[in-house]
Amino acid sequence: MTQLNPFEISQIQLDECAEILKLDPNVKAILRVPMREMHLSLPVRMDDGNVRTFPAYRVQYNNARGPTKGGIRFHPDETIDTVRALAAWMTWKCALLNLPLGGGKGGVICNPKEMSEAELERLSRAYIQALHTFIGPDIDIPAPDVYTNPLIMACMMDEYSKIEGKSVFGVITGKPLCVGGSCGRQDATARGGCYTIREAAIELGMDLHNSKVAIQGFGNAGYYAASLGNALFDCKIVALSDSKGGIYNKEGLIPEAVYEHKAKTGSVINFPGSESITNEELLELDVDILIPAALENAITDKNAGNIKAKIVAELANGPTTPEADAILYKNGVHVIPDFLCNAGGVTVSYFEMVQNKYMYYWDEGAVHERLDRKMTESYHSTSHASKKYGINMRQAAYVVAVERVVEAMKHRCWI
Ligand code: GLU
């Protein structure tokens, strides 16, 4: 079978949900495609004096529940179908967390690892210049995602503000604290994921103390998951990886030390005292918890049968294919699906929007407590739907989210 692209995967997942909910085919037709998408070409002056044109996208998938919300990825392999899928997943994510927001996503085809800071700044500003009319605090609010960060968010906010002639902090989230960011946004994705792992462990009667954890990906989500796994639960992080390869130590790795090593050498590989493993080997290790925290399609029909973890906590977006899902479910692996597990990021982004509107900022304790409440509630709504319909956790998350979006569409008289 030819490999499905992420958008086709998201449509298969939605079709399954429509079947369970017996959705009207006309309603399903609305939900299967983005409501608006923009294709851009961004000319950027490079440091050598040449002008290069970067293809870029923004997809606003569905805004029935509120302004669209979702990150911007800078990645050489970005495609419109990836952005469409991610925008769809943002729609379901915001609905599942009961945030008054729709779903969107952006992407720029570029390799930030080969660009200077000045080039990245010009590219970020060009993206906002091209999109200015179509985004805004009440329209569509971008945020960080793969290979974008708070500094890029600050310069995008600044570009939007310059065009508007006033500071508009609420146009983007994930900003540094000094320009309208929120406490607790930096580790929010991982922290939210940890809260769902805690709830899953309680449900499964599992003790997290000294449990063995393997994490694929060492970006923002992967690093903080490792660090918080240690700090909150006293887990043993036995394996970590990045795009160059993985490392293993059965006694446990110290995430902060691995972070320093990566900052110095550019990768986690060759971390002193660890064994080298591949990304594929990491997924199949004999661990209690496996956290895919990199890109799409990591767990497929080829390796799903070899996964030994009791819990797969999907911090990445779209790491598991539909065939792999079926295998994991059959084998009794408890999957915490992506748009539940990684929803902490957008939840604190929503808190950031609220704080920007009110011009009144919360302390870290308030953010953590409110995030915990949101994640815990959403975990249990999902688990409840899974038991009620006898379906897996991903299908259950879809059922809860899609029902909410459909309800909003009904009340707006779209259907
Ligand atoms: N990019 C993150 C996600 O996939 C965060 C989105 C946001 O904060 O708007 O959920």
Coordinates of C-alpha atoms and ligand atoms in Angstrom, one line a residue:
M1 CA 0.0 0.0 0.0
T2 CA 1.3 3.5 -0.8
Q3 CA 2.0 5.5 2.3
L4 CA -0.8 7.8 3.2
N5 CA 0.0 11.5 3.8
P6 CA -1.0 13.0 7.2
F7 CA -4.0 14.7 5.8
E8 CA -5.4 11.4 4.4
I9 CA -4.7 9.9 7.8
S10 CA -6.7 12.6 9.5
Q11 CA -9.6 12.1 7.1
I12 CA -9.6 8.3 7.8
Q13 CA -9.7 9.1 11.6
L14 CA -12.6 11.5 11.1
D15 CA -14.5 9.0 8.9
E16 CA -14.2 6.4 11.7
C17 CA -15.6 8.9 14.1
A18 CA -18.4 9.9 11.7
E19 CA -19.3 6.2 11.6
I20 CA -19.4 5.8 15.4
L21 CA -21.5 9.0 15.8
K22 CA -23.6 8.3 12.7
L23 CA -22.9 11.8 11.4
D24 CA -25.0 13.3 8.6
P25 CA -22.8 12.9 5.4
N26 CA -23.2 16.6 4.7
V27 CA -21.9 17.5 8.1
K28 CA -19.0 15.1 7.6
A29 CA -18.2 16.7 4.2
I30 CA -17.8 20.1 5.9
L31 CA -15.5 18.6 8.6
R32 CA -13.3 16.6 6.1
V33 CA -11.7 19.7 4.5
P34 CA -10.2 23.0 5.7
M35 CA -12.6 26.1 5.5
R36 CA -9.7 28.4 4.3
E37 CA -6.1 27.9 3.3
M38 CA -3.5 30.3 2.1
H39 CA -0.5 29.4 -0.2
L40 CA 2.2 32.0 -0.1
S41 CA 5.6 32.7 -1.7
L42 CA 7.9 34.7 0.6
P43 CA 10.8 36.5 -1.0
V44 CA 13.6 37.0 1.6
R45 CA 16.9 38.7 1.2
M46 CA 19.7 36.3 2.3
D47 CA 22.9 37.4 3.9
D48 CA 24.8 36.9 0.7
G49 CA 22.7 39.5 -1.1
N50 CA 20.6 37.1 -3.1
V51 CA 16.8 36.9 -2.8
R52 CA 15.3 33.5 -2.1
T53 CA 11.6 32.6 -2.3
F54 CA 10.2 30.4 0.4
P55 CA 6.9 28.5 -0.1
A56 CA 4.6 28.9 3.0
Y57 CA 1.1 28.0 4.1
R58 CA -1.5 28.9 6.7
V59 CA -4.6 26.7 7.0
Q60 CA -7.7 27.8 9.0
Y61 CA -9.5 24.5 9.3
N62 CA -12.7 25.3 11.2
N63 CA -13.7 28.3 13.3
A64 CA -17.2 27.2 14.5
R65 CA -16.0 27.3 18.2
G66 CA -14.0 30.5 17.9
P67 CA -10.9 32.1 16.3
T68 CA -8.5 29.5 14.7
K69 CA -5.4 28.7 16.7
G70 CA -2.3 26.7 16.0
G71 CA 1.5 26.8 15.6
I72 CA 3.8 27.6 12.7
R73 CA 6.4 25.0 11.7
F74 CA 9.7 25.9 9.9
H75 CA 10.7 22.6 8.2
P76 CA 12.4 21.5 5.0
D77 CA 9.9 18.7 4.5
E78 CA 6.8 20.7 5.2
T79 CA 3.9 20.0 2.8
I80 CA 0.4 21.5 2.4
D81 CA -1.1 18.1 3.4
T82 CA 0.9 18.1 6.7
V83 CA -0.3 21.6 7.5
R84 CA -3.9 20.6 6.6
A85 CA -3.7 17.6 8.9
L86 CA -2.1 19.6 11.8
A87 CA -4.8 22.2 11.4
A88 CA -7.5 19.6 11.6
W89 CA -5.9 18.1 14.7
M90 CA -5.8 21.6 16.3
T91 CA -9.6 21.9 15.7
W92 CA -10.2 18.6 17.6
K93 CA -7.6 19.5 20.2
C94 CA -9.1 22.8 21.1
A95 CA -12.6 21.3 21.2
L96 CA -11.5 18.3 23.3
L97 CA -9.9 20.7 25.8
N98 CA -13.1 22.8 25.7
L99 CA -11.2 26.0 24.7
P100 CA -13.3 28.6 22.8
L101 CA -11.1 28.3 19.8
G102 CA -11.0 26.6 16.3
G103 CA -8.0 25.0 14.7
G104 CA -5.4 26.3 12.3
K105 CA -1.7 25.7 11.4
G106 CA 1.1 27.3 9.5
G107 CA 4.2 26.0 7.8
V108 CA 7.2 27.4 5.9
I109 CA 9.4 25.2 3.7
C110 CA 12.9 26.1 4.9
N111 CA 15.8 24.7 6.8
P112 CA 16.3 26.9 9.9
K113 CA 19.4 24.9 10.8
E114 CA 21.1 26.4 7.7
M115 CA 19.9 29.9 8.1
S116 CA 21.4 32.8 10.1
E117 CA 19.4 34.6 12.8
A118 CA 19.0 37.6 10.6
E119 CA 17.7 35.5 7.7
L120 CA 15.2 33.8 10.1
E121 CA 14.0 37.2 11.3
R122 CA 13.4 38.5 7.8
L123 CA 11.6 35.3 6.9
S124 CA 9.4 35.5 10.0
R125 CA 8.5 39.1 9.2
A126 CA 7.8 38.3 5.6
Y127 CA 5.4 35.6 6.7
I128 CA 3.4 38.0 8.9
Q129 CA 3.4 40.7 6.2
A130 CA 1.8 38.3 3.7
L131 CA -0.7 37.0 6.3
H132 CA -1.5 40.2 8.2
T133 CA -5.0 40.7 6.8
F134 CA -6.0 37.1 7.6
I135 CA -4.8 36.8 11.2
G136 CA -5.5 38.7 14.4
P137 CA -6.4 38.2 18.1
D138 CA -10.1 37.5 17.1
I139 CA -9.4 35.8 13.8
D140 CA -6.4 33.4 13.9
I141 CA -3.6 33.3 16.5
P142 CA -0.4 31.5 15.6
A143 CA 2.1 30.0 18.1
P144 CA 5.4 28.0 18.1
D145 CA 5.7 24.5 16.8
V146 CA 8.6 22.5 15.2
Y147 CA 11.7 24.6 14.8
T148 CA 10.0 27.9 15.8
N149 CA 10.4 29.5 19.3
P150 CA 9.6 32.4 21.6
L151 CA 12.1 34.7 19.9
I152 CA 10.5 34.1 16.5
M153 CA 7.0 34.7 18.1
A154 CA 8.3 38.0 19.5
C155 CA 9.5 39.2 16.1
M156 CA 6.2 38.1 14.4
M157 CA 4.2 39.9 17.0
D158 CA 6.4 43.0 16.4
E159 CA 5.8 42.9 12.7
Y160 CA 2.1 42.7 13.1
S161 CA 2.2 45.5 15.7
K162 CA 4.2 47.7 13.3
I163 CA 1.6 47.3 10.6
E164 CA -1.2 48.0 13.0
G165 CA 0.6 51.0 14.6
K166 CA 0.2 49.7 18.1
S167 CA 1.4 46.8 20.3
V168 CA -0.9 43.8 19.6
F169 CA 0.4 41.2 22.0
G170 CA -2.6 38.9 21.5
V171 CA -1.9 38.2 17.9
I172 CA 0.4 35.4 18.7
T173 CA 1.2 33.2 21.7
G174 CA 4.3 31.5 23.0
K175 CA 6.0 34.9 23.4
P176 CA 8.8 35.7 25.8
L177 CA 7.5 36.9 29.2
C178 CA 8.6 40.5 28.7
V179 CA 6.4 41.0 25.7
G180 CA 3.1 39.5 26.9
G181 CA 4.1 35.8 27.3
S182 CA 2.6 33.6 30.0
C183 CA 4.4 31.9 32.9
G184 CA 4.5 28.2 32.3
R185 CA 4.2 28.3 28.5
Q186 CA 7.7 27.0 27.8
D187 CA 7.2 23.5 29.3
A188 CA 3.4 23.4 28.9
T189 CA 3.2 20.8 26.2
A190 CA 5.3 18.3 28.2
R191 CA 3.7 19.2 31.6
G192 CA 0.2 18.7 30.2
G193 CA 1.3 15.3 28.8
C194 CA 2.7 14.4 32.2
Y195 CA -0.7 15.1 33.8
T196 CA -2.4 12.7 31.3
I197 CA 0.3 10.1 32.0
R198 CA -0.4 10.5 35.8
E199 CA -4.2 9.9 35.2
A200 CA -3.5 6.9 32.9
A201 CA -1.2 5.4 35.5
I202 CA -3.8 5.8 38.2
E203 CA -6.4 4.1 35.9
L204 CA -4.1 1.2 35.0
G205 CA -2.9 0.8 38.6
M206 CA 0.7 1.5 37.6
D207 CA 3.4 3.0 39.9
L208 CA 5.3 5.7 38.1
H209 CA 8.1 5.8 40.6
N210 CA 11.2 4.2 38.9
S211 CA 9.1 3.3 35.8
K212 CA 11.2 3.1 32.7
V213 CA 10.6 5.8 30.0
A214 CA 11.9 6.1 26.4
I215 CA 11.5 9.4 24.6
Q216 CA 11.9 9.9 20.8
G217 CA 12.7 13.5 20.0
F218 CA 14.6 16.0 22.1
G219 CA 13.1 19.4 21.1
N220 CA 10.9 21.5 23.4
A221 CA 8.4 18.7 24.1
G222 CA 10.9 15.8 24.5
Y223 CA 13.4 17.6 26.7
Y224 CA 10.8 18.9 29.1
A225 CA 9.0 15.6 29.2
A226 CA 12.3 14.0 30.3
S227 CA 13.0 16.6 32.9
L228 CA 9.5 16.7 34.3
G229 CA 9.2 12.9 34.2
N230 CA 12.1 12.9 36.7
A231 CA 11.0 15.8 38.7
L232 CA 7.3 15.0 39.1
F233 CA 7.2 11.2 39.1
D234 CA 10.8 10.1 39.8
C235 CA 10.7 8.0 36.5
K236 CA 13.9 6.6 35.0
I237 CA 14.5 8.1 31.6
V238 CA 16.4 5.2 30.0
A239 CA 16.5 6.3 26.4
L240 CA 16.4 9.6 24.5
S241 CA 17.0 10.5 20.8
D242 CA 17.0 13.3 18.2
S243 CA 17.1 13.3 14.4
K244 CA 20.7 12.1 14.5
G245 CA 20.2 9.0 16.7
G246 CA 19.5 7.8 20.2
I247 CA 21.2 7.0 23.5
Y248 CA 20.4 4.4 26.2
N249 CA 21.4 3.8 29.8
K250 CA 19.5 1.3 31.8
E251 CA 20.4 3.1 35.0
G252 CA 18.7 6.3 33.7
L253 CA 19.9 9.5 32.0
I254 CA 20.0 12.9 33.5
P255 CA 18.0 15.1 31.0
E256 CA 19.7 18.4 32.0
A257 CA 23.1 16.9 31.4
V258 CA 22.0 15.5 28.0
Y259 CA 20.6 19.0 27.1
E260 CA 24.0 20.5 27.9
H261 CA 25.8 17.9 25.8
K262 CA 23.4 18.6 22.9
A263 CA 23.9 22.4 23.2
K264 CA 27.7 21.8 22.9
T265 CA 27.8 19.1 20.2
G266 CA 24.5 19.6 18.3
S267 CA 23.1 16.1 19.2
V268 CA 22.3 13.8 22.1
I269 CA 24.5 11.1 20.4
N270 CA 27.8 10.1 22.1
F271 CA 26.6 11.3 25.5
P272 CA 29.2 10.0 27.9
G273 CA 28.2 6.8 29.7
S274 CA 25.4 5.9 27.2
E275 CA 25.0 3.2 24.6
S276 CA 24.1 4.2 21.0
I277 CA 20.8 3.1 19.7
T278 CA 18.8 4.0 16.6
N279 CA 15.5 5.8 16.7
E280 CA 13.8 2.6 15.5
E281 CA 15.4 0.6 18.4
L282 CA 14.2 3.2 20.9
L283 CA 10.6 2.7 20.0
E284 CA 10.8 -1.1 20.6
L285 CA 12.6 -1.0 24.0
D286 CA 11.3 -2.9 27.0
V287 CA 10.0 0.2 28.8
D288 CA 6.8 1.1 30.8
I289 CA 6.2 4.4 29.0
L290 CA 7.1 5.3 25.4
I291 CA 6.8 9.0 24.4
P292 CA 7.0 9.8 20.7
A293 CA 7.9 13.5 20.7
A294 CA 9.3 14.1 17.2
L295 CA 7.4 14.0 13.9
E296 CA 4.6 12.2 12.2
N297 CA 4.4 8.5 11.3
A298 CA 7.0 7.1 13.8
I299 CA 4.8 4.1 14.8
T300 CA 3.6 2.2 11.8
D301 CA 2.3 -1.3 11.0
K302 CA 6.0 -2.3 10.7
N303 CA 6.9 -1.7 14.3
A304 CA 3.6 -1.4 16.2
G305 CA 3.6 -5.1 17.0
N306 CA 7.1 -4.9 18.6
I307 CA 6.2 -2.1 21.0
K308 CA 6.5 -3.3 24.6
A309 CA 5.5 -0.1 26.5
K310 CA 2.3 -0.2 28.5
I311 CA 1.5 3.4 27.8
V312 CA 2.3 5.3 24.6
A313 CA 2.0 9.0 25.3
E314 CA 1.9 10.9 22.0
L315 CA 3.6 14.3 22.6
A316 CA 4.2 14.6 18.8
N317 CA 1.4 15.3 16.4
G318 CA 0.4 12.4 14.3
P319 CA 3.1 9.9 15.4
T320 CA 0.9 6.8 14.9
T321 CA -0.7 5.5 11.6
P322 CA -4.2 4.1 11.6
E323 CA -2.9 0.5 11.0
A324 CA -0.5 0.9 13.9
D325 CA -3.4 2.2 16.1
A326 CA -5.3 -1.0 15.5
I327 CA -2.3 -3.2 16.4
L328 CA -1.6 -1.3 19.6
Y329 CA -5.3 -1.5 20.6
K330 CA -5.4 -5.2 20.0
N331 CA -2.2 -5.7 22.0
G332 CA -3.6 -3.8 25.0
V333 CA -1.2 -0.8 24.8
H334 CA -2.8 2.2 26.4
V335 CA -2.4 5.1 23.9
I336 CA -2.8 8.7 25.1
P337 CA -3.6 10.2 21.7
D338 CA -1.8 13.2 20.4
F339 CA -4.4 15.8 20.5
L340 CA -5.1 15.0 24.1
C341 CA -1.6 14.3 25.3
N342 CA 0.1 17.3 23.7
A343 CA -2.8 19.8 24.4
G344 CA -1.0 21.5 27.2
G345 CA 0.8 23.8 24.8
V346 CA -2.4 25.3 23.3
T347 CA -4.1 25.3 26.6
V348 CA -1.5 27.6 28.1
S349 CA -1.5 29.6 24.8
Y350 CA -5.2 30.1 25.5
F351 CA -4.3 31.3 29.0
E352 CA -1.8 33.7 27.4
M353 CA -4.5 35.1 25.1
V354 CA -6.8 35.7 28.2
Q355 CA -4.0 37.4 30.1
N356 CA -3.2 39.6 27.0
K357 CA -6.8 40.7 26.7
Y358 CA -7.0 41.5 30.5
M359 CA -3.6 43.0 30.8
Y360 CA -3.3 41.1 34.0
Y361 CA -0.8 38.3 34.4
W362 CA -1.0 35.1 36.5
D363 CA 1.8 33.5 38.5
E364 CA 3.2 30.1 37.6
G365 CA 1.2 28.3 40.3
A366 CA -2.1 29.5 38.9
V367 CA -1.1 28.4 35.3
H368 CA 0.0 24.9 36.5
E369 CA -3.2 24.4 38.6
R370 CA -5.5 25.5 35.7
L371 CA -3.6 23.5 33.2
D372 CA -3.8 20.4 35.5
R373 CA -7.6 20.8 35.8
K374 CA -8.1 21.1 32.0
M375 CA -5.8 18.1 31.2
T376 CA -7.3 15.9 33.9
E377 CA -10.9 16.7 32.8
S378 CA -10.1 16.1 29.2
Y379 CA -8.4 12.8 30.0
H380 CA -11.4 11.5 31.8
S381 CA -13.9 12.7 29.2
T382 CA -11.9 10.7 26.7
S383 CA -11.5 7.7 28.9
H384 CA -15.3 7.8 29.6
A385 CA -16.2 7.9 25.9
S386 CA -13.7 5.0 25.2
K387 CA -15.6 2.8 27.8
K388 CA -19.0 4.0 26.8
Y389 CA -18.6 3.2 23.1
G390 CA -16.0 0.4 23.4
I391 CA -13.5 2.3 21.2
N392 CA -9.9 3.1 21.5
M393 CA -8.7 6.4 23.2
R394 CA -8.0 8.1 19.9
Q395 CA -11.5 7.4 18.5
A396 CA -12.9 8.5 21.9
A397 CA -11.0 11.8 21.8
Y398 CA -12.5 12.3 18.3
V399 CA -16.0 11.5 19.4
V400 CA -15.9 14.1 22.2
A401 CA -14.2 16.8 20.1
V402 CA -16.3 16.3 16.9
E403 CA -19.6 16.3 18.8
R404 CA -18.6 19.7 20.3
V405 CA -17.7 21.2 16.9
V406 CA -20.9 19.9 15.4
E407 CA -22.9 21.3 18.2
A408 CA -21.4 24.8 17.6
M409 CA -22.0 24.5 13.8
K410 CA -25.7 23.7 14.6
H411 CA -26.1 26.6 16.9
R412 CA -24.5 28.9 14.3
C413 CA -27.0 27.5 11.8
W414 CA -24.3 26.3 9.4
I415 CA -26.0 22.9 9.2
Ligands
GLU1 N1 2.0 24.0 18.2 C1 1.3 23.6 19.4 C2 0.3 22.5 19.1 O1 0.5 21.7 18.2 C3 0.7 24.7 20.2 C4 -0.3 25.5 19.4 C5 -0.7 26.8 20.1 O2 -0.2 27.1 21.1 O3 -1.5 27.5 19.5 O4 -0.6 22.2 19.9

